[in-house]
Short mmCIF file of N, CA and C in Angstrom, two decimals:
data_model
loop_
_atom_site.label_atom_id
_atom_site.label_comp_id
_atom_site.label_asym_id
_atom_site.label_seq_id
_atom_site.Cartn_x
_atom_site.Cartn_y
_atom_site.Cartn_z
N UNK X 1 27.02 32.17 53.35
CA UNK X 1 28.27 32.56 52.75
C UNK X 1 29.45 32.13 53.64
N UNK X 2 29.72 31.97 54.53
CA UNK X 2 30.18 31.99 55.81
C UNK X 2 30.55 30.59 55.86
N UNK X 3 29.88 29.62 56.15
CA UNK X 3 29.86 28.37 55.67
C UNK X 3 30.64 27.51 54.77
N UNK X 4 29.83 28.58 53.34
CA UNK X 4 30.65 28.12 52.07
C UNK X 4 32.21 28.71 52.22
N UNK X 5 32.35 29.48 52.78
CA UNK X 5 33.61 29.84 52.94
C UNK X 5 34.62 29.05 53.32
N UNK X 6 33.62 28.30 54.92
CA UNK X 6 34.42 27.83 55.26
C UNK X 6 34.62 25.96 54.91
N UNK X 7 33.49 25.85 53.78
CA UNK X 7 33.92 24.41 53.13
C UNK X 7 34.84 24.61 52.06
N UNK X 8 35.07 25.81 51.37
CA UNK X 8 36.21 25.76 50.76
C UNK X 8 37.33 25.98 50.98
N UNK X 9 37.89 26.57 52.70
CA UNK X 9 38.80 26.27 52.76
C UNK X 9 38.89 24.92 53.68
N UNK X 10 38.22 24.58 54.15
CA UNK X 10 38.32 23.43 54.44
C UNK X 10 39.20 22.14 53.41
N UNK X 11 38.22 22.38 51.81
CA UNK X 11 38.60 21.40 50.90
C UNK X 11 39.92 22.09 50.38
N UNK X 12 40.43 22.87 50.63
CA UNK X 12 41.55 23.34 50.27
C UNK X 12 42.61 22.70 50.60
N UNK X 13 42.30 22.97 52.40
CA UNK X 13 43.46 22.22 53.22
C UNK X 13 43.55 21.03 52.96
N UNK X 14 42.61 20.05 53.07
CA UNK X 14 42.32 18.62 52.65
C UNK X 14 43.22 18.47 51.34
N UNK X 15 43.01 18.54 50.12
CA UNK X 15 43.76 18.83 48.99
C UNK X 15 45.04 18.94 49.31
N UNK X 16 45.40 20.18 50.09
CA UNK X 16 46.79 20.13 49.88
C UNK X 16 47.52 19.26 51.28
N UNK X 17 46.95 18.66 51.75
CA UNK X 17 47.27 17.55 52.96
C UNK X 17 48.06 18.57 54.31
N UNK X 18 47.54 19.53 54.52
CA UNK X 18 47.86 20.26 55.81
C UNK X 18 46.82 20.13 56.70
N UNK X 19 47.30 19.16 57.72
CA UNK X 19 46.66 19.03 59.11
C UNK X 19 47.14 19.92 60.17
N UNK X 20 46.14 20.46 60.57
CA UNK X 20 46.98 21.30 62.24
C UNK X 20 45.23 21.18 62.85
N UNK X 21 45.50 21.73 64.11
CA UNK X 21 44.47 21.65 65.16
C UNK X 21 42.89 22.65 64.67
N UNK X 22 43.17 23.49 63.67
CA UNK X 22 42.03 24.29 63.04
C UNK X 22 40.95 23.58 62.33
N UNK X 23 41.60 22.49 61.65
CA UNK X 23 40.76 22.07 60.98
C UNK X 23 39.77 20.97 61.85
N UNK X 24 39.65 20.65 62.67
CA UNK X 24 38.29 20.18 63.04
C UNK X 24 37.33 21.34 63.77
N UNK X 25 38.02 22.48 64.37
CA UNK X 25 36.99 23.63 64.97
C UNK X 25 36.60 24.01 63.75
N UNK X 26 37.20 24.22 62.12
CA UNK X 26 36.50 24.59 61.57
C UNK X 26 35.43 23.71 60.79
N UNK X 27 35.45 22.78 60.86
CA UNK X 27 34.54 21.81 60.37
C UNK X 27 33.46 21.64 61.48
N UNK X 28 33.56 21.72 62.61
CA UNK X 28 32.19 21.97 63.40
C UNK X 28 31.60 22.86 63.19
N UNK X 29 32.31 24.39 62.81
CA UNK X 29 31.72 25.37 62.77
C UNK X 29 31.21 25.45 61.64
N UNK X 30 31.31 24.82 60.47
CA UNK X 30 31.04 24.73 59.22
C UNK X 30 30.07 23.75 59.04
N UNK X 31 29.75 23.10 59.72
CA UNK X 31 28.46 21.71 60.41
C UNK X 31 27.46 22.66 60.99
N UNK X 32 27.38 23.16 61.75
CA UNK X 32 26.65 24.12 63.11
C UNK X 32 26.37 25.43 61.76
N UNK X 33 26.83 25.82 61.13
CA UNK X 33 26.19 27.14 60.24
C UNK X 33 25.44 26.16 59.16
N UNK X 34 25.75 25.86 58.89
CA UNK X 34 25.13 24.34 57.58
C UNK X 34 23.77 24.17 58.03
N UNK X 35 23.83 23.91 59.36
CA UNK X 35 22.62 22.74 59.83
C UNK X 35 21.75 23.99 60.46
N UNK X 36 21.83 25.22 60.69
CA UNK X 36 21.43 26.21 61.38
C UNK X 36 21.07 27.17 60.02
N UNK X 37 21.70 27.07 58.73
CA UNK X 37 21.04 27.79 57.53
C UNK X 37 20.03 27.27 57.27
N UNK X 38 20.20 25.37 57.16
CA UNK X 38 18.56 24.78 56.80
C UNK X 38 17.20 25.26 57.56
N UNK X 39 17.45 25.44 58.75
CA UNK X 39 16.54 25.92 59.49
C UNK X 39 15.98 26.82 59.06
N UNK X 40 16.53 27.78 59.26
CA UNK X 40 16.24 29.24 58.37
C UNK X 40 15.57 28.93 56.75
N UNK X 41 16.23 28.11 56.17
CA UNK X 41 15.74 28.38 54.88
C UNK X 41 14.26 27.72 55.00
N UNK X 42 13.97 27.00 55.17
CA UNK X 42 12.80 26.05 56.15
C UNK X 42 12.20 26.91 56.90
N UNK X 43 12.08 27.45 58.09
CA UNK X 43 11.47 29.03 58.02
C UNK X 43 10.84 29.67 56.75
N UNK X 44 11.76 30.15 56.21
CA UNK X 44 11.54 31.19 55.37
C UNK X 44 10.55 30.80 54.34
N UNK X 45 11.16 29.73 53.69
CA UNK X 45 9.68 29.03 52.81
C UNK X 45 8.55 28.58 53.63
N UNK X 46 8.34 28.17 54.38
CA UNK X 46 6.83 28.15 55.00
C UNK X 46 6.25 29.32 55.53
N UNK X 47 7.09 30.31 55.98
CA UNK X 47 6.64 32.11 56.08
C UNK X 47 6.31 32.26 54.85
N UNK X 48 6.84 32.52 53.96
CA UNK X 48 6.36 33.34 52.62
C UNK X 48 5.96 32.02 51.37
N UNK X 49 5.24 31.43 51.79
CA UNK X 49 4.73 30.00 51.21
C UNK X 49 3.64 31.01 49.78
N UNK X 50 3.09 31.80 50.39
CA UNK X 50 1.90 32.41 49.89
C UNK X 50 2.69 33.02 48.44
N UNK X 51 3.49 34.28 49.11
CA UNK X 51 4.75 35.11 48.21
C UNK X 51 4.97 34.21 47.08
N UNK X 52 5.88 33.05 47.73
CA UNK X 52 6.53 32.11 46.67
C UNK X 52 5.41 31.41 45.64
N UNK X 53 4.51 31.13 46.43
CA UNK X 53 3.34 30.48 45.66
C UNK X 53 2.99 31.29 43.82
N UNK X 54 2.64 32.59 44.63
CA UNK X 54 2.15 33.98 43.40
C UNK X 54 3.76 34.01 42.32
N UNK X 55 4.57 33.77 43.00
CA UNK X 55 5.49 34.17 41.99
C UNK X 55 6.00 33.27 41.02
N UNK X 56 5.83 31.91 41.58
CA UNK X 56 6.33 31.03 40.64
C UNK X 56 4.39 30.44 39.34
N UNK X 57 3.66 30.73 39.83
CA UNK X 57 2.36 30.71 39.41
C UNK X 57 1.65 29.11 40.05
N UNK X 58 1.73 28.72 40.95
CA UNK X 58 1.14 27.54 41.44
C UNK X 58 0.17 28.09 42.17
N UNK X 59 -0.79 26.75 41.46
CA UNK X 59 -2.11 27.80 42.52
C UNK X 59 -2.89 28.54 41.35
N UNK X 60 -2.66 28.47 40.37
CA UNK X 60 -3.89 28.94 39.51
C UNK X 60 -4.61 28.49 38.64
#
């Protein structure tokens, strides 16, 4: 959420053509939560591979 937050204001600023010194700390920080959610989500599906398996019905 955090992330998405901060790609939309990101594309905000972009849009309305306001540059100041924020917008590249927030675009790293919006890179670095991005690339650090995949992880996690990648985690999470190979942890509960089994879970996900039963629920969507693959595997029977």
């Amino acid at each position: 959420m955090i992330s998405g937050i901060g790609g939309f204001v990101l594309l905000l600023l972009l849009e309305s053509g306001i540059r100041f010194s924020l917008n590249s700390q927030l675009l790293y920080w919006h890179v670095e939560a991005g690339l650090a959610l995949v992880l996690v989500t990648v985690f999470h599906f190979h942890y509960y591979r089994g879970s996900l398996n039963r629920i969507l019905g693959v595997g029977k």
